[in-house]
XYZ file of C-alpha atoms in Angstrom:
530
model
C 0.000 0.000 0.000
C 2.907 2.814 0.336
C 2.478 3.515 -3.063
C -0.699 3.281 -4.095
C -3.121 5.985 -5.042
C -6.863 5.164 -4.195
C -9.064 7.867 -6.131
C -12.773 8.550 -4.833
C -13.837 6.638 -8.119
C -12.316 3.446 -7.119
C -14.194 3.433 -3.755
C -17.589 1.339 -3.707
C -21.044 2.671 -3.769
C -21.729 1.755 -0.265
C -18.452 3.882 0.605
C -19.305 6.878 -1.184
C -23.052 7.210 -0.314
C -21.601 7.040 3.632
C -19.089 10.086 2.406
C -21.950 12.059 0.781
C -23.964 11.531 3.298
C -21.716 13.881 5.482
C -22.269 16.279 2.740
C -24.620 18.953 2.315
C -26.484 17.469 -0.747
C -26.683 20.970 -2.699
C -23.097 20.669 -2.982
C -22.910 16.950 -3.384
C -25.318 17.643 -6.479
C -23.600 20.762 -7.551
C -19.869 19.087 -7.361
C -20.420 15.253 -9.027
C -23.645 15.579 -11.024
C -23.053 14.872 -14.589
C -18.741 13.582 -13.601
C -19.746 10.138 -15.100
C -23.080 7.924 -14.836
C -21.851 5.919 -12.038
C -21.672 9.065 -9.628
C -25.198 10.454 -11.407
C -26.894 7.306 -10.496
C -25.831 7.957 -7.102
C -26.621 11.796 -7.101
C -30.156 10.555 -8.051
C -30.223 8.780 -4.900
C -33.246 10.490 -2.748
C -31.106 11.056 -0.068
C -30.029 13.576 -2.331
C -32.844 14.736 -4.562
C -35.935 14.609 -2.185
C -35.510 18.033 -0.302
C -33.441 20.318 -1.473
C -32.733 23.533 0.681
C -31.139 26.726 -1.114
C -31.424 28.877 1.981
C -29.327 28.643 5.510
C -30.047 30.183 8.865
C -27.494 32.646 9.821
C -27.468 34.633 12.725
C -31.479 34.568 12.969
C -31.756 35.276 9.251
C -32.598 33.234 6.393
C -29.630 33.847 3.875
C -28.325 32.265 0.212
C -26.467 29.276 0.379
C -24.816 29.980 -2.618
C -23.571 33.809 -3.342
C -22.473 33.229 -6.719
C -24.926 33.248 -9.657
C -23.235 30.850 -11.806
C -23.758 28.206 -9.207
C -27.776 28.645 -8.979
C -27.640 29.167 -12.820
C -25.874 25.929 -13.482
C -28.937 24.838 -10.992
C -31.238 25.746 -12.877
C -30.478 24.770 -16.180
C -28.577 21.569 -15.805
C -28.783 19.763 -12.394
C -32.996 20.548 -11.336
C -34.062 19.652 -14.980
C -32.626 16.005 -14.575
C -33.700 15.442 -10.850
C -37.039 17.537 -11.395
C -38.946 14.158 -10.746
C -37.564 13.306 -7.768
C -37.851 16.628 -5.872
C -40.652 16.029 -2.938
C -39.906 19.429 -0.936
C -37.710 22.661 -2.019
C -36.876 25.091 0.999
C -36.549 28.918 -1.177
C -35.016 32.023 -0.270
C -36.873 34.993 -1.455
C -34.235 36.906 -4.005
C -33.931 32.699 -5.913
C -37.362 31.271 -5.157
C -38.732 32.647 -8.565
C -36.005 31.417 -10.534
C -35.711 27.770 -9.130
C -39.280 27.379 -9.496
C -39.659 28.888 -13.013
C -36.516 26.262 -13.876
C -38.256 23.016 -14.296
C -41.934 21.245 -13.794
C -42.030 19.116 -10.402
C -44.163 16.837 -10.583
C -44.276 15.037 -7.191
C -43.094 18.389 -5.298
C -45.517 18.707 -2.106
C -44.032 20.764 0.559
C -42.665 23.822 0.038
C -40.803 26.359 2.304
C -40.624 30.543 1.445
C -37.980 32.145 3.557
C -37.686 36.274 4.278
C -40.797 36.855 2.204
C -41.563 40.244 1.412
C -45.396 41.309 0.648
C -44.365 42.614 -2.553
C -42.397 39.287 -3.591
C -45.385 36.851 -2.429
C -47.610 38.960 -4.491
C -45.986 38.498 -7.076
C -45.329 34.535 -6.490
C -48.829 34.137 -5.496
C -50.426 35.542 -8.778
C -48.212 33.785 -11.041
C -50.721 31.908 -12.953
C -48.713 28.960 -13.782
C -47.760 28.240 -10.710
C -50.845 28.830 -9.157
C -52.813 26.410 -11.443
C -49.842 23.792 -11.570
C -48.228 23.722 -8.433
C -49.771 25.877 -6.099
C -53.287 24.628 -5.938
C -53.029 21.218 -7.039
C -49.464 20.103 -5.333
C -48.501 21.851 -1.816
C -49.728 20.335 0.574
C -47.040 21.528 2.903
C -46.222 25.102 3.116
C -43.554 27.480 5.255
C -43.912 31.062 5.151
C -41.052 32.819 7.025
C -41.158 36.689 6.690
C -38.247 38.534 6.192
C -37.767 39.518 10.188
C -36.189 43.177 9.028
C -39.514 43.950 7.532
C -41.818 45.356 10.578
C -44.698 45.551 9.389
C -47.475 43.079 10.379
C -49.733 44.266 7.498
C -46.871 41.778 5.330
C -48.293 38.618 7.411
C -52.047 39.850 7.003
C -51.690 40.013 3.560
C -50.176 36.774 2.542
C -52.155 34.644 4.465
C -55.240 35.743 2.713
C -53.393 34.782 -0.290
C -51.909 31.370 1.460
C -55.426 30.191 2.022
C -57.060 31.580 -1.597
C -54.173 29.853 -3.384
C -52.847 26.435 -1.598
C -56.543 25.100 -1.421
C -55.334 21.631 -0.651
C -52.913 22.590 2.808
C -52.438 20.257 5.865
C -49.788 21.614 7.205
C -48.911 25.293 7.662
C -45.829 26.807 9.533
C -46.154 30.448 9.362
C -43.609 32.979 11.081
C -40.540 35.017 11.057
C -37.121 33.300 12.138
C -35.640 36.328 14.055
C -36.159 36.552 18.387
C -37.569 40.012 17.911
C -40.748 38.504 17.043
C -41.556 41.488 14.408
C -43.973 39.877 12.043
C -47.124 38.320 13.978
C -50.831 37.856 12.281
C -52.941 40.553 14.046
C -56.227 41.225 12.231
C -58.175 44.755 12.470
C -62.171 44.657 12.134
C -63.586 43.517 10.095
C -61.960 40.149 10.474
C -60.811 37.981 7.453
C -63.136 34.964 6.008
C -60.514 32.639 5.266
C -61.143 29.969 6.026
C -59.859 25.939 5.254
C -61.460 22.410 5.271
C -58.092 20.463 4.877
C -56.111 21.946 7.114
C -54.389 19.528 9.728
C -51.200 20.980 11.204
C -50.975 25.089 12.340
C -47.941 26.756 13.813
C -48.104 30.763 13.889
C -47.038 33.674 15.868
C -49.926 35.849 16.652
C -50.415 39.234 18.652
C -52.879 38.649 20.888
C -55.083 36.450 22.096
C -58.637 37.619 20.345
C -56.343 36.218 17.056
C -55.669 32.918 18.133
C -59.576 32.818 19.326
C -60.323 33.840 15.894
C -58.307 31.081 14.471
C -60.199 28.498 16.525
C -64.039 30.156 15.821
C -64.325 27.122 13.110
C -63.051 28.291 9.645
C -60.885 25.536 10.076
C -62.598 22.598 9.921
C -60.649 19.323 11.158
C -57.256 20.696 12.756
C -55.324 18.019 15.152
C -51.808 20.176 15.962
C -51.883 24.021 16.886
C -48.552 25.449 17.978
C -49.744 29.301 18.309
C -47.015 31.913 19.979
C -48.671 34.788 21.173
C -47.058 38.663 21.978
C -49.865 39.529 24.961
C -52.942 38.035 26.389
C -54.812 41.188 27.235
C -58.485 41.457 29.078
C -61.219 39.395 27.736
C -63.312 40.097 24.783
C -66.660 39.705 23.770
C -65.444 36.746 20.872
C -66.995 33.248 21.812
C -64.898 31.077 23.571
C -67.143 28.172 24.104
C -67.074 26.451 21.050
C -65.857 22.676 21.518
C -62.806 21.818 19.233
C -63.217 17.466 19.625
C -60.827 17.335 16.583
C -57.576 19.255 17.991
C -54.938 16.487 19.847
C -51.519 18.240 20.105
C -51.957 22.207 21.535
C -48.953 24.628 22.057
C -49.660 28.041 23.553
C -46.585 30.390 24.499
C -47.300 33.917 25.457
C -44.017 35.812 25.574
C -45.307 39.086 27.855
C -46.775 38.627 31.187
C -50.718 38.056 31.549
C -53.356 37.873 34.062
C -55.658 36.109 32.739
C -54.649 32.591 33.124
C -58.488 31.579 35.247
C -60.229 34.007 32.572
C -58.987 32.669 28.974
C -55.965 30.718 29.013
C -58.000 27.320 30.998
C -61.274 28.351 29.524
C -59.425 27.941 26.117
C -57.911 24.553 27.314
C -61.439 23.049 28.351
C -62.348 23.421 24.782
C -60.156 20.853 23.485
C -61.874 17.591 25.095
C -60.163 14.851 23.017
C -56.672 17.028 23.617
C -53.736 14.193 23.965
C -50.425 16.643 24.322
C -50.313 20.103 25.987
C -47.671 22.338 26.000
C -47.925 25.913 27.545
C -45.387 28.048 28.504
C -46.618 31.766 30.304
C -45.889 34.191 33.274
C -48.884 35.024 34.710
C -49.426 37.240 37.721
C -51.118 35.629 40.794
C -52.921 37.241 44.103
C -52.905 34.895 46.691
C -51.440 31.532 45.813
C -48.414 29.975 43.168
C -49.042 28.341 40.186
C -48.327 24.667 41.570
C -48.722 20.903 41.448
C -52.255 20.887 43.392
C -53.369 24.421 41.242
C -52.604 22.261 37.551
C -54.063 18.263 38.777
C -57.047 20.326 39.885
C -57.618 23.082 36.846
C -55.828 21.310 33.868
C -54.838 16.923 34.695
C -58.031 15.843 36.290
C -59.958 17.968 33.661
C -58.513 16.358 30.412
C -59.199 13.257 30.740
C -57.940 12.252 26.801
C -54.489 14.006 27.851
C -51.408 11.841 27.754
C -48.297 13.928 27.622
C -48.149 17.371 29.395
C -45.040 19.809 29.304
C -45.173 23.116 30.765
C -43.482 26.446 31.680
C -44.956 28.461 33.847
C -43.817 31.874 35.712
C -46.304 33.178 38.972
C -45.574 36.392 39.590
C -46.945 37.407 42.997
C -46.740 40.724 44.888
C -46.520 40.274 48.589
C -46.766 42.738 51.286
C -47.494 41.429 54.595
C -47.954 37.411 54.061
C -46.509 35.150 56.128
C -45.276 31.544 55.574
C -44.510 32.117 52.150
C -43.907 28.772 50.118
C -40.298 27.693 49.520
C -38.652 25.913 46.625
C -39.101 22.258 48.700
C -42.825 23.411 49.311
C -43.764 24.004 45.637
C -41.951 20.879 44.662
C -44.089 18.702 47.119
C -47.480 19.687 45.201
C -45.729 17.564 42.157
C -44.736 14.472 43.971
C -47.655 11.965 42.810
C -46.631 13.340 38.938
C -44.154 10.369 38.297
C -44.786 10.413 34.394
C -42.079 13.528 33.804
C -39.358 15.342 35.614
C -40.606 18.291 37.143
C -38.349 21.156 38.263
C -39.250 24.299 40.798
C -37.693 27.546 41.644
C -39.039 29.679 44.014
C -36.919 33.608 44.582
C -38.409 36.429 46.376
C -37.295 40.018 45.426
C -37.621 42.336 48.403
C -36.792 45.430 46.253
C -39.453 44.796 44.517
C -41.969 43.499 46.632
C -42.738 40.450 44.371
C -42.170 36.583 44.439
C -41.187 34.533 41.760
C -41.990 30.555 41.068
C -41.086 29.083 38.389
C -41.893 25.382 37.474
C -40.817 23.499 34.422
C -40.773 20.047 32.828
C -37.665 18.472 31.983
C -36.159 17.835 30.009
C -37.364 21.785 28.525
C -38.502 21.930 25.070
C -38.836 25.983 24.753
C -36.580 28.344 23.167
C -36.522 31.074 25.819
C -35.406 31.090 29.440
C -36.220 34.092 31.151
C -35.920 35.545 34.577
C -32.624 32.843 35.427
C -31.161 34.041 39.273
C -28.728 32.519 41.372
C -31.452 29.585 42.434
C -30.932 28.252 38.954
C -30.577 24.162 39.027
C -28.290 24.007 36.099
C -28.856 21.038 34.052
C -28.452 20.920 29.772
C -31.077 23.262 28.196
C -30.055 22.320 23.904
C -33.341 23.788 22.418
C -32.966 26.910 24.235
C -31.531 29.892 22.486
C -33.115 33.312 24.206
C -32.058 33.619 28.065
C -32.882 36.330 30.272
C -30.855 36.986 33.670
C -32.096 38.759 36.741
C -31.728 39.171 40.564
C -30.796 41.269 43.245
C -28.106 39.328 44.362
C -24.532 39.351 42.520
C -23.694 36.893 39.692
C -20.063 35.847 40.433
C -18.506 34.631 37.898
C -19.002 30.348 38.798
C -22.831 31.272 37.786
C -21.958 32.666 33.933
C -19.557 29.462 33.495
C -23.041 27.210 34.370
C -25.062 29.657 32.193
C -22.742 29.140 29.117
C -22.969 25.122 30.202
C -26.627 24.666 30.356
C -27.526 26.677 27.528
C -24.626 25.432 24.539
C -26.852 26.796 21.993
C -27.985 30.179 23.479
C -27.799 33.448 21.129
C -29.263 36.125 23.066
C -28.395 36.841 26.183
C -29.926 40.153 28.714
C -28.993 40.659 31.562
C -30.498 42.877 34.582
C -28.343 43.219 38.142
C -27.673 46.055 39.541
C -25.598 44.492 42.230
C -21.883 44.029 41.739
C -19.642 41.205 42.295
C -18.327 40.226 45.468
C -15.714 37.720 44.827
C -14.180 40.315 41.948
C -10.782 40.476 44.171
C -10.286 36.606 44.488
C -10.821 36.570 40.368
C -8.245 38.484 39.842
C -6.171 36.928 42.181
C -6.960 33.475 40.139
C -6.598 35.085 36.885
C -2.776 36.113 38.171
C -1.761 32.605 38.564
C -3.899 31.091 35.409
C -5.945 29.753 37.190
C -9.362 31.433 36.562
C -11.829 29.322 33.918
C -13.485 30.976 31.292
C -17.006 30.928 30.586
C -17.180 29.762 26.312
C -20.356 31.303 24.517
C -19.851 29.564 21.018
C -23.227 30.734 19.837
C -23.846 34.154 21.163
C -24.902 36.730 18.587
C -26.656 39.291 20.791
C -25.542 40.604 24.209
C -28.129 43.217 26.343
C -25.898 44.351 29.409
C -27.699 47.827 29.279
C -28.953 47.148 32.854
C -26.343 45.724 34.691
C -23.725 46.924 37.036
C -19.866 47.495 35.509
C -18.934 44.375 36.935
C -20.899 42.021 34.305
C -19.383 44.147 31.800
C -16.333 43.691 32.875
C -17.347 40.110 32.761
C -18.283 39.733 29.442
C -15.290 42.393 27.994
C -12.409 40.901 29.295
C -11.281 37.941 27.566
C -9.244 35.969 31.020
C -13.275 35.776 31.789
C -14.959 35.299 28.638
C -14.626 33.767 25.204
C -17.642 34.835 22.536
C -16.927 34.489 18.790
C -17.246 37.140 16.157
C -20.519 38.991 14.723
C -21.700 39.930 18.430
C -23.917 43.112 18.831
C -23.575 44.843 21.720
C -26.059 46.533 23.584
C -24.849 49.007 26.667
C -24.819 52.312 28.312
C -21.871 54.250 26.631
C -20.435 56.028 30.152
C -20.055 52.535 31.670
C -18.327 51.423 28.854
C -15.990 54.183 28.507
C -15.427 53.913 32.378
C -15.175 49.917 31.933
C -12.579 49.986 29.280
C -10.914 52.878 30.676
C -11.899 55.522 28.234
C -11.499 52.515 25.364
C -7.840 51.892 26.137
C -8.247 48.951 28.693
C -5.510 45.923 27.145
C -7.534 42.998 28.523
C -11.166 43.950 27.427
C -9.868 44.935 23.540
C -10.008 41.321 22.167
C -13.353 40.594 22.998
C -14.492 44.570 21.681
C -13.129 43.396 18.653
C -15.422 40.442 17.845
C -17.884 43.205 18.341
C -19.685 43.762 14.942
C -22.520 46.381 15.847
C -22.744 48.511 19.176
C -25.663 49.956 20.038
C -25.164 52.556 22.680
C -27.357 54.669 24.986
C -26.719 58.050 27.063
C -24.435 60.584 25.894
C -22.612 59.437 23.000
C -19.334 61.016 22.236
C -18.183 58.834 18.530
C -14.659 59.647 19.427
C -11.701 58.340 16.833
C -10.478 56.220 20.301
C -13.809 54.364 20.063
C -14.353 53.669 16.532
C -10.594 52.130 17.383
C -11.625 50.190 19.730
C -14.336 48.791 17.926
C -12.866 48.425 14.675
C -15.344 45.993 13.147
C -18.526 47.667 14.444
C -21.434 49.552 12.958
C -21.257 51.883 16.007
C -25.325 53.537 16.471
């Protein structure tokens, strides 16, 4: 063997399908179709042809795979029209999806997914009278919609679902939302309401703004759902739309609310006891509370010994109550008593009281936890491995030494947003840099963070996150803080140990008195500075 030469033609089929396999198949297809008809029978493969995605997620935005024209040209004229058969599902971006679906007929194509849509480009894709009559209406029966999450304007998502629901008469499964954590585009509907409606329809997952939509949604104009996965921005007071309609057909409900409500007794378990035949639950909400937690006892008696169909339940739920003279408040071990006769799931509790504030906090959760957001962590946190989580919110008004950000970074691997709110500064700061002297001070490794919010935080958590002996973030990171306490933090932005991690910084957004001095943009030297 010294001298032999083993080219990837010589290898077996079974060997190369395992190699392409580790492949993204765009390229696979874009690199070896049409080499020789050995590696095209193998590019024909529907590993390969099935699904093909032209779009990637980066940094909470859908973006081109490919940058270069003559690779979605060749595409389109050589590579789709030989495979066109084959293709079951295309995933679009919206400058390409046009072109890719003008390049060949697709006969067996039924699922189809539109990233950063603009009104103005589903208008146009929407009207298109061949593809309405060909593929469109005859065809999809899966759809994703994903609006373009720089566009603000939640007149976009009004529009094209009238047209989703005019044009793709034979849907069962719709996914409709933007991909960015800003939550921009939600359906919100003014009066007088839309009459789409949908007999087909089987599978629903949409952001919302409030709750009067996601009543709407269930007032019957869809006539034999079994999943809804609905993310709402508020649940305000009640309203005078019907919520006593029985939905017998719906089995699998999601409702997350992302601002705090109190209306949990009003609409949230009057909504619930609609859904008799309901088999999984999810619901994830901070409610506030007068006299008692959100507990064990409070969901066997409103929500487990009321469905009696139900077979899976995960949950995360927030009770904010405001205390001023109680007594015997619950503790962590109390709350996590009321769940002891639940043995079907892990169940975890946290119970912190803020005395600034007047307020307690309990939070309980299944585990393992399936949401993307994690707000409100404090020093009580259990740890644990959070994957699917990718929002996190920090808070308390007791100091975060720097142990607590190595668990945070542990427990949430995937994380890209991060905010943080403590006014209280670090006691141990002293014995860190005493450790950090003799090497011998970990660092807490954020390999995913694109957004950091340390606008509310004493100078010691930006201190924290700025010095690299502490820290380690990779590049493309906005930045959002107070502009004095960074200038006093980096020592009017000439600080040695906080300049590596300023320069992974790609966009600062700064409040207070700004002064755009030549020593900042310096600093900063990859950063859109606002």
């Amino acid at each position: 063997m010294k001298y032999s030469c083993v080219e990837l033609n010589d290898l077996p089929d079974e060997i190369l399908l395992i190699i392409f396999k580790k492949l993204d198949n765009l390229e696979v297809l874009y690199s070896f179709q049409g080499v020789n008809e050995r590696l095209n029978k193998i590019m024909h493969d529907p590993i390969f042809t099935s699904r093909l995605s032209f779009p990637r997620l980066s940094f909470s935005k859908y973006i081109k795979k490919f940058s270069s024209d003559i690779i979605l040209n060749r595409f389109r004229s050589q590579i789709l029209p030989t495979i066109r058969t084959k293709i079951k599902w295309l995933d679009l971006e919206s400058e390409s999806m046009r072109n890719i679906l003008d390049a060949a007929d697709y006969p067996n194509l039924y699922a189809l997914g539109l990233y950063n849509v603009e009104e103005e480009t589903a208008k146009c894709l929407f009207t298109d009278e061949r593809l309405v009559s060909s593929i469109f209406k005859n065809q999809i029966t899966t759809l994703i919609i994903s609006i373009d999450p720089d566009k603000n304007e939640r007149s976009t998502m009004n529009s094209i679902c009238n047209h989703v629901f005019t044009v793709f008469i034979n849907l069962t499964h719709l996914t409709f939302y933007d991909a960015a954590h800003q939550n921009n585009a939600r359906l919100s509907f003014d009066v007088p309401f839309p009459t789409f409606s949908s007999s087909s329809l089987l599978v629903l997952k949409i952001k919302v703004q409030t709750f009067d939509v996601c009543l709407y949604i269930l007032d019957g104009r869809f006539e034999q759902p079994h999943t809804l996965d609905i993310e709402l921005a508020n649940i305000l007071s009640p309203s005078e739309i019907e919520n006593q309609r029985k939905i017998p057909n719906l089995k699998y409900f999601v409702l997350c609310c992302m601002s705090r409500t109190w209306y949990y007794d009003e609409l949230i378990l009057p909504l619930i006891y609609r859904m008799s035949n309901l088999e999984e639950l999810g619901l994830s909400f901070t409610t506030t509370v007068k006299e008692t937690f959100i507990d064990g006892n409070n969901l066997k008696q409103n929500i487990l010994n009321q469905m009696s169909q139900l077979k899976h339940f995960t949950f995360d739920i927030r009770s904010v109550m405001f205390i001023k003279n109680q007594m015997n408040l619950p503790s962590k071990e109390d709350i996590q008593e009321t769940f002891i006769d639940l043995q079907y799931t892990k169940i975890i509790s946290c119970v912190d009281y803020f005395r600034e504030y007047k307020r307690g906090l309990c939070h309980i959760y299944s585990y393992p936890f399936l949401m993307r957001r994690f707000k409100d962590v404090t020093n009580n946190f259990a740890g644990g491995l959070y994957p699917y989580v990718r929002v996190v919110t920090l808070y308390d008004e007791h100091p975060f030494e720097h142990e607590f950000f190595i668990r945070i970074s542990q427990s949430f691997p995937c994380m890209e947003k991060l905010i943080i709110n403590n006014r209280y500064g670090q006691n141990q700061k002293e014995s860190y840099k005493l450790m950090n002297d003799k090497s011998n001070l970990s660092i807490a490794k954020y390999y995913n963070l694109i957004d950091l919010h340390i606008d509310e935080a004493h100078d010691d958590y930006i201190d924290e996150f700025l010095c690299n002996t502490k820290t380690y973030f990779q590049n493309n990171i906005l930045l959002d803080i107070d502009y004095k306490v960074l200038q006093r933090v980096t020592d009017n932005f000439t600080r040695d140990d906080t300049r590596i991690n300023c320069t992974k910084i790609n966009e600062l957004v700064l409040f207070g008195k700004l002064e755009c001095s030549k020593a900042l943009q310096d600093y900063f030297p990859f950063a859109i500075i606002e």
